[in-house]
Coordinates of C-alpha atoms in Angstrom, one line a residue:
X282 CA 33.6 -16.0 -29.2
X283 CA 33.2 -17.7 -25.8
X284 CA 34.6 -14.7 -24.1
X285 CA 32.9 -12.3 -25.7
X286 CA 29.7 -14.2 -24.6
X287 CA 30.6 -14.5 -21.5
X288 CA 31.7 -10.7 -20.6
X289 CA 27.9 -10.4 -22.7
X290 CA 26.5 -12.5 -19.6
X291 CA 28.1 -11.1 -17.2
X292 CA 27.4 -7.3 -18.1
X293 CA 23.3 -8.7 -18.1
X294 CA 23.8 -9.8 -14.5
X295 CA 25.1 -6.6 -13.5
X296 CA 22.7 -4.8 -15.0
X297 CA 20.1 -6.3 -13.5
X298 CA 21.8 -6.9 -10.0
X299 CA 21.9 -2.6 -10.2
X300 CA 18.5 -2.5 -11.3
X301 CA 17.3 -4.8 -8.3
X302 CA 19.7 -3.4 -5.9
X303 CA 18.0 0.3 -7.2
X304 CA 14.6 -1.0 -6.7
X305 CA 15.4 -2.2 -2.5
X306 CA 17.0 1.0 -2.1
X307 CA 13.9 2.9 -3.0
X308 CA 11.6 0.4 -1.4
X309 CA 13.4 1.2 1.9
X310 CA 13.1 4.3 1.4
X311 CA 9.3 4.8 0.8
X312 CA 10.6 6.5 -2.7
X313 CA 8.9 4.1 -5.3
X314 CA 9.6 4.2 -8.8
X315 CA 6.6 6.9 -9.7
X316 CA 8.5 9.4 -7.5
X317 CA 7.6 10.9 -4.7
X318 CA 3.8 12.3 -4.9
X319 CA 4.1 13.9 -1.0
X320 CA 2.1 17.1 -1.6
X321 CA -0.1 16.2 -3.9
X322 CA -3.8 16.1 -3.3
X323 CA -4.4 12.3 -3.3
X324 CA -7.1 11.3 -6.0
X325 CA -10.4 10.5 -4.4
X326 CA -12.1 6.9 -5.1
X327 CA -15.6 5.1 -4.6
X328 CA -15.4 1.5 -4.8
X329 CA -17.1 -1.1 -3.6
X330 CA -16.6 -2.8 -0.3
X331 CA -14.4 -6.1 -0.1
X332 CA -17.0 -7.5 2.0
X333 CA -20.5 -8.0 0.8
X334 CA -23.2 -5.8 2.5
X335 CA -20.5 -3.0 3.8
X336 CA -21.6 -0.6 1.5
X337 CA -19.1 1.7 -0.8
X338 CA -15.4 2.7 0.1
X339 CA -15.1 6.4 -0.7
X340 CA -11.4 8.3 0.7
X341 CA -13.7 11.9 0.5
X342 CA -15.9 10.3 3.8
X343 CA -12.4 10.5 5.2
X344 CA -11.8 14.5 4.9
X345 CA -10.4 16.1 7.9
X346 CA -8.9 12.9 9.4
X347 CA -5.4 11.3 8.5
X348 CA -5.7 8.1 6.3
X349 CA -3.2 4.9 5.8
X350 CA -4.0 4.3 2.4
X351 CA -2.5 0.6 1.4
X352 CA -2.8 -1.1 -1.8
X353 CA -2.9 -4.8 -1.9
X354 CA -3.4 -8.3 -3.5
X355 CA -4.5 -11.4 -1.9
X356 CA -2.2 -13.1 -3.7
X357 CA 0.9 -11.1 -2.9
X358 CA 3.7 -12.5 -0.8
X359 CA 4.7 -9.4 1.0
X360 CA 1.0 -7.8 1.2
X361 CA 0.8 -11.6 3.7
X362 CA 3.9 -10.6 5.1
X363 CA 2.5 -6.7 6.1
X364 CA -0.9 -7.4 6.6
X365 CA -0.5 -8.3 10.7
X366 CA 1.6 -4.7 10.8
X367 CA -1.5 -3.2 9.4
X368 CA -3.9 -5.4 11.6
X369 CA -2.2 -4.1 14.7
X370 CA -1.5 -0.8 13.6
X371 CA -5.0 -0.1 13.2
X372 CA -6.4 -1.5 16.9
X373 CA -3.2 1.2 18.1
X374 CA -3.4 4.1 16.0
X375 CA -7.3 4.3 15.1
X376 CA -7.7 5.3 18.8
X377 CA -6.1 8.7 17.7
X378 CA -8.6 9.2 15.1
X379 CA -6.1 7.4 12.0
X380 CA -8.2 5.8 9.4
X381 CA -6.8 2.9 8.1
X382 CA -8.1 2.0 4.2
X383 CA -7.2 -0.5 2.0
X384 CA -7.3 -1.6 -1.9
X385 CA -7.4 -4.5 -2.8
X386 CA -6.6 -4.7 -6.8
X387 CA -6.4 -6.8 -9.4
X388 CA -7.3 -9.6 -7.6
X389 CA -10.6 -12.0 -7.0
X390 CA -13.1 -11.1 -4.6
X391 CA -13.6 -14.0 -2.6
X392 CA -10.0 -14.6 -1.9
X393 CA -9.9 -10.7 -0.7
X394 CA -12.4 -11.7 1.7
X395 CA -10.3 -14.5 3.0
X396 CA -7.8 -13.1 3.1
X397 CA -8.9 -10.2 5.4
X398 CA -10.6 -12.5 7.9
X399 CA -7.2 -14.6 8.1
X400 CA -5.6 -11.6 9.0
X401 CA -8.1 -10.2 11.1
X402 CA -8.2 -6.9 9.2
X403 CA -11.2 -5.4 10.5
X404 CA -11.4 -1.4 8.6
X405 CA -12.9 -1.0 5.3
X406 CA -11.2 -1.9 1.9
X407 CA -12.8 -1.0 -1.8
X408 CA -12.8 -3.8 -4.4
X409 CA -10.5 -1.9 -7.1
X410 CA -10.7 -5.5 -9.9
X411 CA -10.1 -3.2 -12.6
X412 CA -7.0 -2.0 -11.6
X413 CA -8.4 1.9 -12.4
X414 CA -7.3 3.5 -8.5
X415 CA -4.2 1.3 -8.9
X416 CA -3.2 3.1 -11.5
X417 CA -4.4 6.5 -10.8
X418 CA -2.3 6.5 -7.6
X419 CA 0.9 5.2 -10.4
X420 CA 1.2 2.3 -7.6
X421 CA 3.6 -0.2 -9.5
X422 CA 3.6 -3.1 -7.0
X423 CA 2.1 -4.2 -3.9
X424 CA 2.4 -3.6 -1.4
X425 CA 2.0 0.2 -1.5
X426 CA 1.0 2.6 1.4
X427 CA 0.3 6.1 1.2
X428 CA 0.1 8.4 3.9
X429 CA -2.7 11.3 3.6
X430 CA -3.2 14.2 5.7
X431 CA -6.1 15.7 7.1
X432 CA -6.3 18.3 3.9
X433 CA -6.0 15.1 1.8
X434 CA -2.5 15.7 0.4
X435 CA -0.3 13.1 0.3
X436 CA 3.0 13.5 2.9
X437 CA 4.4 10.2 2.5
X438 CA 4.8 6.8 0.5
X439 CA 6.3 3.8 1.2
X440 CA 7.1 0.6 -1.0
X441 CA 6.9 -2.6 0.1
X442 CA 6.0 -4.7 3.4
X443 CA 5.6 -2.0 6.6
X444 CA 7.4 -3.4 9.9
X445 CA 5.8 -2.0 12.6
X446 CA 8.5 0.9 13.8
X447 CA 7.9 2.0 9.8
X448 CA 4.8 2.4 10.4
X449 CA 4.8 3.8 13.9
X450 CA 6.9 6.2 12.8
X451 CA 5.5 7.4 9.2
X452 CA 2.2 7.7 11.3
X453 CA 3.7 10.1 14.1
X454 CA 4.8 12.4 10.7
X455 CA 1.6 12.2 10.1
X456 CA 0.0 13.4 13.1
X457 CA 2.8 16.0 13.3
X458 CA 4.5 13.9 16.5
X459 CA 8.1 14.5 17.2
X460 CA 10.1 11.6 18.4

């Protein structure tokens, strides 16, 4: 009986070491576990700004210009871990007319707030507390980021924490940069 428990035991932990090993594959990938939506024409939103007195957070103002689209928690250990990547990748790439978005969801408003001004994330992010864009977009965790063209179709996706070449280089896709 104690063997037979034990092999039980031992069959869980590989299970779920396969599962988790699955999962960081995929992260590193940008493939998350809703598949890969590249083509797609990314659902539009209109949420309220993060910050009080900014207005409305709508992706259709965005039309015609490529968009970082990142979904995030105040409350998330990688989304703290990213958010300086995002910070910097903004002041570099907004130059070349990139819009960089956020959503915070599922989360509390005030600690959004702080949490932008810690990081000194200065474009707009909608207040999504319901969850509702969240799931429209099938993002599972945070953080997610999704990379939308001009045309608003979606030609990339990547889950988990951006480093900076990540981004760099899921951007220059985006602009249609070799290199």
């Amino acid at each position: 009986m104690r063997r037979l428990l034990a092999l039980a035991v031992v069959v869980a932990l590989a299970v779920g070491l396969a599962v988790l090993g699955l999962t960081a594959i995929r992260a590193g990938s940008g493939e998350g576990l809703g598949g890969n939506p590249s083509g797609r024409l990314a659902p539009d939103f209109d949420l309220p700004s993060v910050r009080e007195g900014e207005g409305r957070v709508r992706l259709s103002d965005y039309r015609g210009r490529p968009v970082v689209l990142n979904f995030w928690a105040s409350w998330c250990g990688p989304c703290k871990e990213e958010a300086p990547v995002l910070a910097e990748g903004w002041k570099k790439w907004s130059a070349l007319g990139v819009v960089f978005l956020g959503v915070d969801s599922q989360d509390i408003r005030a600690w959004a707030r702080e949490f932008l001004e810690r990081y000194g994330i200065g474009y707009p992010n909608g207040f999504d507390g319901s969850g509702e864009v969240k799931a429209r977009y099938g993002v599972t965790g945070f953080p997610e980021t999704f990379f939308i063209s001009p045309d608003g179709r979606v030609v990339g996706k990547w889950v988990g924490p951006l480093d900076q070449a990540s981004l760099d280089a899921r951007i220059q896709v985006l602009l249609g940069v070799r290199g």
